[in-house]
Amino acid sequence: MKIVGVTACTTGIAHTYMAQEAIEKECQKRGYEVIIETQGGMGIENELNEEEIASADAVILAISIGIEGDERFDEKREEGKVLTLDPSVVIKNVSNVIDQLENL
Amino acid sequence: MSFNGKKVGEDLKKAFSTGVSYMMPSVIVGGIFLAIALSSGTPTDEGMVVTNPFLQNLNTIGVAGFAMMIPILAGYIAYSIAGKPGLIPGMILGHIANTPLGDEGVSTGFLGAMIVGIMAGYLARYVKTWKVGPTIRTIMPILIIPIITTFIVGMVYIYILAQPLSGFVTSLVHFLSSLQGGNALLLGLVIGAFTAIDMGGPINKTVTAFTLALMAEGIFEPNGAHRIAVAIPPLGLAISTFISRRKYTKAERGMGVSAGFMGLIGITEGAIPFAVNDLKRVIPAIMIGSAVGGGIGMLQNVGTYIPHGGLIVIGAVDGKLWFFLAMLIGSLVTALILHFTKPDLQEADPPSKTK
């Protein structure tokens, strides 16, 4: 399984990166391929390209603000493969969130 | 398009967070330079007067930072709702909200900016959906959308909203800046408790937005209370891991050091790992600790000029001694409560055997 996603929180210094780390760790534990883009205080880092998004089985948007390049995920959204939630939810209960992604 | 209340609520929440997110550096720049300039000023009846020419120039930078924050807020609220076409109309309208209008000098600052930002966002998003011919289509984002949006929202704001909103803002500001004694203490307690309750989550950010709004009106004490309270949960837990070593696992004691560091640099999230393990004891302890810190800060009129917390911002604080003491006392209260409520661990890892 391949998961891609974006994390972004209000201040862009803590939750953004904590959520990224949580998702990456959990996916590695389960042996999934994972790429997470962060849109924190430093702007976009680890940016996802079209190909990476197109080849993903599920997309997770752990965001509490409007993100840049949201339209990149429109196609996946129509397929019902996008899960959007608050970064704090991901940090608190990441395994549950990844379970939800599996069942999309 | 059918109306979906929940969706609109989520859109608005996201829009406010986006606005605050982009505004933050502007407030920091404004706050730091104002604080440096004002700390050298001479207190007079009209507030601090800065006389040194170099510091007056720093003051100019600070004032510019504060002047930009309101337009940026409104612009990015609209941007979050409508995308790029909303950005500049939002900024222009935010600037109008922050500019004194007419003979009476009606201005509505933060609150007005939030409202015009939302209106600009939704109007721009609606105009975007218009079906127009190919010739018009190319000039939609640079001509049609900005002009229609700024004109309509601008007129509605100036002729309908500005007056009543301004009355509300003025009385709120007057009320909050005249708070003293018991009322000030109460406000500090509430700010402190809600700052700690979700450790950097949405409730905490709501308090931040509230104190930022008051900063825009020149009231810095609620921000002071909030910035004291921000540091207390991780600091209190760090102290707790030192004085109550039997109540924490080896791993938790290790985290205590990093929590202490995060407390000093004002990152409440440092308390999260502890709270996750023991929600019902940790949350009340940090809420009470932060409330005490916030209460002391308000009571002693501690003002903080920048929207960031922890001991590192003490240079930009008015009332440095009480800023420090309030933070220390609040952290000790948290640590003490935990000392009495947390049970000793029954584990094969007694503190005496660890280095």
Coordinates of C-alpha atoms in Angstrom, one line a residue:
Chain A
M1 CA 0.0 0.0 0.0
K2 CA 1.2 3.5 -0.8
I3 CA 0.1 6.5 1.2
V4 CA 0.8 10.2 0.5
G5 CA -0.3 13.2 2.4
V6 CA 0.1 16.8 3.6
T7 CA 0.4 18.0 7.2
A8 CA -0.2 21.7 8.1
C9 CA -1.1 23.3 11.4
T10 CA -1.9 26.9 12.4
T11 CA 1.5 28.0 13.8
G12 CA 3.5 25.6 11.6
I13 CA 6.2 24.8 14.2
A14 CA 5.0 21.8 16.2
H15 CA 1.8 19.9 15.1
T16 CA 2.8 19.9 11.4
Y17 CA 6.0 17.9 12.1
M18 CA 4.6 15.8 14.9
A19 CA 1.8 14.6 12.6
Q20 CA 4.3 13.9 9.8
E21 CA 6.4 11.9 12.1
A22 CA 3.5 9.9 13.5
I23 CA 2.2 9.0 10.1
E24 CA 5.6 8.0 8.7
K25 CA 6.4 5.9 11.8
E26 CA 3.1 4.0 11.7
C27 CA 3.3 3.4 8.0
Q28 CA 6.9 2.1 8.2
K29 CA 5.8 -0.2 11.0
R30 CA 3.2 -1.6 8.7
G31 CA 5.5 -1.8 5.8
Y32 CA 3.7 0.8 3.7
E33 CA 5.3 3.2 1.3
V34 CA 4.8 6.7 2.6
I35 CA 5.5 10.3 1.5
I36 CA 4.4 13.2 3.6
E37 CA 4.6 16.8 2.5
T38 CA 4.7 19.5 5.2
Q39 CA 3.4 23.0 4.9
G40 CA 4.7 24.5 8.1
G41 CA 6.3 27.7 9.0
M42 CA 9.1 27.1 6.5
G43 CA 6.6 26.8 3.6
I44 CA 6.3 23.6 1.5
E45 CA 8.9 21.0 2.2
N46 CA 9.1 17.5 0.7
E47 CA 6.7 18.5 -2.0
L48 CA 4.5 15.8 -3.7
N49 CA 4.6 15.6 -7.4
E50 CA 1.7 14.6 -9.7
E51 CA 3.1 11.1 -10.3
E52 CA 3.5 10.4 -6.6
I53 CA -0.1 11.5 -5.9
A54 CA -1.5 9.5 -8.9
S55 CA 0.2 6.3 -7.8
A56 CA -1.0 6.5 -4.2
D57 CA -3.7 4.2 -2.8
A58 CA -4.8 6.7 -0.2
V59 CA -4.3 10.4 0.6
I60 CA -4.3 11.8 4.1
L61 CA -4.6 15.6 4.7
A62 CA -3.8 16.3 8.3
I63 CA -4.5 20.0 8.1
S64 CA -6.1 22.8 10.2
I65 CA -5.5 25.5 7.6
G66 CA -6.1 26.0 3.9
I67 CA -3.1 24.4 2.1
E68 CA -1.4 25.3 -1.1
G69 CA -2.0 23.1 -4.1
D70 CA -5.2 21.6 -2.7
E71 CA -6.5 21.0 -6.3
R72 CA -3.7 18.4 -6.8
F73 CA -5.9 16.0 -4.8
D74 CA -9.2 16.6 -6.7
E75 CA -8.9 13.4 -8.7
K76 CA -8.3 11.3 -5.6
R77 CA -11.1 13.1 -3.9
E78 CA -13.6 12.0 -6.6
E79 CA -12.4 8.4 -6.1
G80 CA -13.2 8.8 -2.4
K81 CA -9.5 8.2 -1.5
V82 CA -8.9 11.3 0.5
L83 CA -9.2 11.5 4.3
T84 CA -9.1 15.0 5.8
L85 CA -8.7 15.6 9.5
D86 CA -7.1 17.8 12.1
P87 CA -3.4 17.2 12.8
S88 CA -4.0 16.7 16.6
V89 CA -6.3 13.7 15.8
V90 CA -3.4 12.1 13.9
I91 CA -0.9 12.7 16.8
K92 CA -3.3 11.3 19.4
N93 CA -4.4 8.2 17.6
V94 CA -2.4 7.4 14.5
S95 CA -3.0 3.7 14.2
N96 CA -6.8 4.3 14.1
V97 CA -6.3 6.9 11.4
I98 CA -4.2 4.6 9.3
D99 CA -6.9 1.9 9.8
Q100 CA -9.4 4.3 8.3
L101 CA -7.1 5.0 5.3
E102 CA -6.9 1.2 4.7
N103 CA -10.7 1.0 4.5
L104 CA -11.3 3.9 2.1
Chain B
M1 CA -25.7 24.3 -4.1
S2 CA -27.3 23.1 -0.9
F3 CA -26.5 24.7 2.4
N4 CA -24.5 22.6 4.7
G5 CA -24.0 24.1 8.1
K6 CA -21.3 21.7 9.3
K7 CA -19.3 22.3 6.1
V8 CA -19.5 26.1 6.5
G9 CA -18.4 25.8 10.1
E10 CA -15.4 23.8 9.1
D11 CA -14.6 26.2 6.2
L12 CA -14.7 29.2 8.6
K13 CA -12.5 27.5 11.2
K14 CA -10.0 26.6 8.5
A15 CA -10.2 30.2 7.2
F16 CA -9.5 31.8 10.6
S17 CA -6.6 29.4 11.3
T18 CA -5.1 30.2 7.8
G19 CA -5.4 33.9 8.5
V20 CA -3.7 33.7 11.9
S21 CA -1.0 31.4 10.5
Y22 CA 0.1 33.9 7.9
M23 CA -0.3 36.9 10.2
M24 CA 1.9 35.5 13.0
P25 CA 5.3 36.5 11.6
S26 CA 4.0 40.1 11.0
V27 CA 2.9 40.3 14.7
I28 CA 6.3 38.9 15.8
V29 CA 8.2 41.5 13.8
G30 CA 5.9 44.3 15.0
G31 CA 6.1 43.1 18.7
I32 CA 9.8 42.6 18.9
F33 CA 10.8 46.0 17.4
L34 CA 8.1 47.9 19.3
A35 CA 9.2 46.2 22.6
I36 CA 12.9 47.1 22.0
A37 CA 12.0 50.7 21.1
L38 CA 9.4 51.2 23.9
S39 CA 11.7 49.7 26.6
S40 CA 14.0 52.6 26.1
G41 CA 11.3 55.2 26.1
T42 CA 10.3 57.6 28.7
P43 CA 6.9 57.1 30.3
T44 CA 4.6 60.1 30.0
D45 CA 0.8 60.7 30.2
E46 CA 0.5 59.8 26.5
G47 CA 2.2 56.5 26.9
M48 CA 5.9 55.7 26.2
V49 CA 7.8 58.4 24.2
V50 CA 10.8 57.2 22.3
T51 CA 13.5 59.9 21.9
N52 CA 16.6 58.2 20.6
P53 CA 16.6 58.5 16.7
F54 CA 17.8 55.0 16.1
L55 CA 15.2 53.5 18.4
Q56 CA 12.6 55.7 16.7
N57 CA 13.4 54.0 13.5
L58 CA 13.1 50.6 15.1
N59 CA 9.7 51.9 16.4
T60 CA 8.8 52.6 12.7
I61 CA 9.5 49.0 11.8
G62 CA 7.4 47.8 14.7
V63 CA 4.5 50.0 13.9
A64 CA 4.6 48.8 10.2
G65 CA 4.6 45.2 11.4
F66 CA 1.5 45.8 13.5
A67 CA -0.2 47.8 10.7
M68 CA 0.3 44.9 8.2
M69 CA -1.2 42.2 10.5
I70 CA -4.8 43.2 10.0
P71 CA -4.7 43.3 6.2
I72 CA -2.8 40.0 6.1
L73 CA -5.3 38.4 8.4
A74 CA -8.3 39.4 6.2
G75 CA -6.4 38.6 3.0
Y76 CA -5.6 35.0 4.0
I77 CA -9.1 34.4 5.5
A78 CA -10.4 35.2 2.0
Y79 CA -7.6 33.2 0.4
S80 CA -8.6 30.1 2.4
I81 CA -12.2 30.4 1.2
A82 CA -11.8 31.5 -2.4
G83 CA -8.2 30.8 -3.4
K84 CA -5.9 33.3 -5.1
P85 CA -8.6 35.6 -6.4
G86 CA -9.7 36.3 -2.8
L87 CA -6.3 37.3 -1.4
I88 CA -5.9 40.9 -2.5
P89 CA -9.6 41.9 -2.1
G90 CA -9.3 40.5 1.4
M91 CA -6.2 42.5 2.1
I92 CA -7.6 45.8 0.7
L93 CA -10.8 45.4 2.7
G94 CA -8.8 44.5 5.8
H95 CA -6.8 47.7 5.4
I96 CA -10.1 49.6 5.2
A97 CA -11.4 47.9 8.4
N98 CA -8.2 49.1 10.2
T99 CA -8.4 52.6 8.8
P100 CA -10.3 55.3 10.7
L101 CA -13.3 56.3 8.5
G102 CA -15.2 59.5 8.4
D103 CA -15.3 62.4 10.9
E104 CA -15.5 60.1 13.9
G105 CA -12.7 57.9 12.8
V106 CA -14.6 54.7 12.9
S107 CA -12.3 51.6 12.8
T108 CA -13.0 48.0 13.7
G109 CA -9.5 46.4 13.7
F110 CA -9.4 42.7 14.1
L111 CA -13.1 42.0 14.4
G112 CA -13.9 44.0 11.3
A113 CA -11.0 42.3 9.4
M114 CA -12.4 38.9 10.2
I115 CA -15.8 39.8 8.9
V116 CA -14.7 41.5 5.7
G117 CA -12.3 38.6 5.1
I118 CA -15.1 36.1 5.3
M119 CA -17.4 38.2 3.1
A120 CA -14.7 38.8 0.5
G121 CA -13.9 35.1 0.5
Y122 CA -17.4 33.9 -0.2
L123 CA -18.2 36.7 -2.7
A124 CA -15.0 36.0 -4.7
R125 CA -15.8 32.3 -4.6
Y126 CA -19.3 33.0 -5.9
V127 CA -18.1 35.3 -8.7
K128 CA -15.6 32.6 -9.7
T129 CA -18.5 30.3 -10.5
W130 CA -20.1 32.7 -13.0
K131 CA -20.3 31.3 -16.5
V132 CA -18.8 33.8 -18.8
G133 CA -17.6 34.0 -22.4
P134 CA -13.9 33.2 -23.3
T135 CA -12.9 36.8 -23.7
I136 CA -14.2 37.8 -20.3
R137 CA -12.9 34.6 -18.7
T138 CA -9.2 35.7 -19.1
I139 CA -9.8 38.9 -17.2
M140 CA -11.9 37.4 -14.5
P141 CA -9.2 36.8 -11.9
I142 CA -7.4 40.1 -12.4
L143 CA -10.2 42.5 -13.1
I144 CA -13.8 41.3 -12.6
I145 CA -13.4 39.3 -9.3
P146 CA -11.2 41.9 -7.4
I147 CA -13.3 44.9 -8.5
I148 CA -16.7 43.4 -7.8
T149 CA -15.6 41.9 -4.5
T150 CA -13.8 45.0 -3.1
F151 CA -16.6 47.3 -4.3
I152 CA -19.5 45.4 -2.9
V153 CA -18.0 44.3 0.4
G154 CA -16.3 47.7 0.8
M155 CA -19.7 49.5 0.4
V156 CA -21.5 47.1 2.7
Y157 CA -18.8 47.5 5.3
I158 CA -18.5 51.3 5.2
Y159 CA -22.3 52.1 5.0
I160 CA -23.8 49.3 7.1
L161 CA -21.3 47.4 9.3
A162 CA -18.6 49.9 10.3
Q163 CA -20.7 52.0 12.8
P164 CA -22.3 49.3 14.9
L165 CA -19.1 47.1 14.9
S166 CA -17.0 50.0 15.9
G167 CA -19.3 50.7 18.9
F168 CA -19.0 47.1 19.9
V169 CA -15.2 47.1 19.6
T170 CA -14.8 50.3 21.4
S171 CA -16.9 49.2 24.4
L172 CA -15.1 45.9 24.5
V173 CA -11.7 47.5 24.4
H174 CA -12.8 50.0 27.1
F175 CA -14.1 47.2 29.3
L176 CA -11.0 45.0 29.0
S177 CA -8.5 47.8 29.4
S178 CA -10.2 49.0 32.6
L179 CA -10.2 45.6 34.2
Q180 CA -8.6 45.7 37.6
G181 CA -8.3 43.6 40.7
G182 CA -10.8 40.8 40.9
N183 CA -12.0 41.1 37.3
A184 CA -8.5 41.1 35.9
L185 CA -7.7 38.1 38.1
L186 CA -10.8 36.3 36.7
L187 CA -9.8 37.0 33.1
G188 CA -6.3 35.8 33.8
L189 CA -7.6 32.5 35.4
V190 CA -9.9 31.8 32.4
I191 CA -7.2 32.6 29.8
G192 CA -4.7 30.4 31.7
A193 CA -7.1 27.4 32.1
F194 CA -8.1 27.4 28.4
T195 CA -4.6 27.9 27.3
A196 CA -3.6 24.6 29.0
I197 CA -6.8 22.5 28.4
D198 CA -5.8 21.1 25.0
M199 CA -2.1 21.8 25.0
G200 CA -1.7 23.8 21.8
G201 CA -4.9 22.5 20.2
P202 CA -7.9 24.5 18.8
I203 CA -9.1 25.9 22.2
N204 CA -5.6 27.1 22.9
K205 CA -5.5 28.8 19.5
T206 CA -8.9 30.4 20.1
V207 CA -7.4 32.1 23.2
T208 CA -4.4 33.1 21.0
A209 CA -6.7 34.7 18.5
F210 CA -8.5 36.6 21.3
T211 CA -5.3 37.9 22.8
L212 CA -4.0 38.9 19.3
A213 CA -7.2 40.8 18.7
L214 CA -6.6 42.8 21.9
M215 CA -3.0 43.4 20.9
A216 CA -4.2 45.0 17.8
E217 CA -6.1 47.4 20.0
G218 CA -3.1 48.1 22.1
I219 CA -4.0 45.9 25.1
F220 CA -1.1 43.6 26.0
E221 CA -2.0 42.2 29.4
P222 CA -4.2 39.3 28.2
N223 CA -1.5 38.3 25.8
G224 CA 0.9 38.4 28.8
A225 CA -1.3 36.1 30.8
H226 CA -1.6 33.7 27.8
R227 CA 2.1 33.7 27.1
I228 CA 2.9 32.9 30.7
A229 CA 0.3 30.1 30.7
V230 CA 1.6 28.6 27.5
A231 CA 4.9 27.6 29.1
I232 CA 3.5 26.2 32.3
P233 CA 2.2 22.7 31.3
P234 CA 5.6 21.5 29.9
L235 CA 7.6 23.3 32.6
G236 CA 5.3 22.0 35.4
L237 CA 5.6 18.4 34.1
A238 CA 9.4 18.8 33.7
I239 CA 9.7 19.9 37.4
S240 CA 7.3 17.1 38.4
T241 CA 9.6 14.4 36.8
F242 CA 12.4 15.8 38.9
I243 CA 10.7 16.1 42.3
S244 CA 8.4 13.1 42.0
R245 CA 10.8 10.6 40.3
R246 CA 8.9 7.5 41.6
K247 CA 5.8 8.4 39.7
Y248 CA 7.4 8.3 36.3
T249 CA 8.9 5.6 34.1
K250 CA 12.5 6.0 33.0
A251 CA 11.3 7.0 29.5
E252 CA 9.0 9.6 31.0
R253 CA 11.8 11.1 33.1
G254 CA 13.9 11.4 29.9
M255 CA 11.0 13.2 28.2
G256 CA 10.8 15.6 31.2
V257 CA 14.1 17.2 30.1
S258 CA 12.8 17.9 26.6
A259 CA 9.5 19.1 28.0
G260 CA 11.4 21.6 30.2
F261 CA 13.2 22.8 27.2
M262 CA 10.0 23.1 25.2
G263 CA 8.5 25.0 28.1
L264 CA 11.3 27.6 28.1
I265 CA 10.7 28.2 24.4
G266 CA 7.0 28.4 24.8
I267 CA 5.7 25.2 23.1
T268 CA 2.8 23.8 25.1
E269 CA 2.8 20.6 23.0
G270 CA 5.7 19.4 25.1
A271 CA 3.1 18.3 27.7
I272 CA 1.2 16.0 25.3
P273 CA 3.2 12.8 25.8
F274 CA 2.5 12.9 29.5
A275 CA -1.1 13.8 29.1
V276 CA -1.8 11.0 26.7
N277 CA -0.6 8.5 29.3
D278 CA -2.6 9.9 32.2
L279 CA -5.3 12.3 30.9
K280 CA -7.4 12.6 34.0
R281 CA -4.6 13.6 36.4
V282 CA -2.4 15.7 34.0
I283 CA -5.1 17.9 32.4
P284 CA -6.5 19.3 35.7
A285 CA -3.0 19.8 37.1
I286 CA -1.8 21.8 34.1
M287 CA -5.1 23.8 33.8
I288 CA -4.8 24.9 37.5
G289 CA -1.1 25.7 37.1
S290 CA -1.7 27.7 34.0
A291 CA -4.7 29.4 35.5
V292 CA -2.6 30.5 38.5
G293 CA 0.1 31.8 36.2
G294 CA -2.3 33.7 34.0
G295 CA -4.1 35.1 37.1
I296 CA -0.9 36.4 38.6
G297 CA 0.1 37.9 35.3
M298 CA -3.1 39.8 34.9
L299 CA -3.1 40.9 38.5
Q300 CA 0.4 42.3 38.1
N301 CA -0.3 43.9 34.7
V302 CA 2.3 41.8 32.9
G303 CA 2.2 42.8 29.2
T304 CA 3.8 40.8 26.4
Y305 CA 4.4 42.5 23.1
I306 CA 4.9 39.5 20.8
P307 CA 2.6 36.5 20.2
H308 CA 4.9 33.8 21.4
G309 CA 5.5 32.5 24.9
G310 CA 8.0 30.9 27.3
L311 CA 11.0 32.4 29.0
I312 CA 12.8 33.3 25.7
V313 CA 10.4 36.2 25.0
I314 CA 11.2 37.9 28.3
G315 CA 13.0 40.7 26.5
A316 CA 9.7 41.7 25.0
V317 CA 7.8 41.7 28.2
D318 CA 6.6 44.6 30.3
G319 CA 6.9 43.5 33.9
K320 CA 9.7 41.0 33.6
L321 CA 10.0 40.0 37.2
W322 CA 6.3 39.0 37.6
F323 CA 6.4 37.3 34.2
F324 CA 9.1 35.1 35.5
L325 CA 7.6 34.6 38.9
A326 CA 4.1 33.9 37.5
M327 CA 5.6 31.2 35.3
L328 CA 7.6 29.7 38.1
I329 CA 4.7 29.7 40.6
G330 CA 2.3 28.2 38.0
S331 CA 4.7 25.5 37.1
L332 CA 5.3 24.6 40.8
V333 CA 1.6 24.4 41.4
T334 CA 1.2 22.0 38.5
A335 CA 4.1 19.9 39.8
L336 CA 2.8 19.9 43.4
I337 CA -0.7 18.8 42.3
L338 CA 0.8 16.0 40.4
H339 CA 2.9 15.0 43.3
F340 CA -0.2 14.4 45.4
T341 CA -2.5 13.0 42.7
K342 CA -0.2 10.7 40.8
P343 CA 0.4 7.2 42.3
D344 CA 3.9 5.8 42.8
L345 CA 4.8 3.3 40.1
Q346 CA 5.0 -0.4 41.0
E347 CA 7.8 -1.2 38.7
A348 CA 11.1 -2.9 38.4
D349 CA 12.8 0.3 37.5
P350 CA 13.3 2.3 40.7
P351 CA 14.9 5.7 40.2
S352 CA 17.8 5.0 42.4
K353 CA 19.2 2.5 39.9
T354 CA 19.1 4.9 37.0
K355 CA 21.6 7.5 36.2

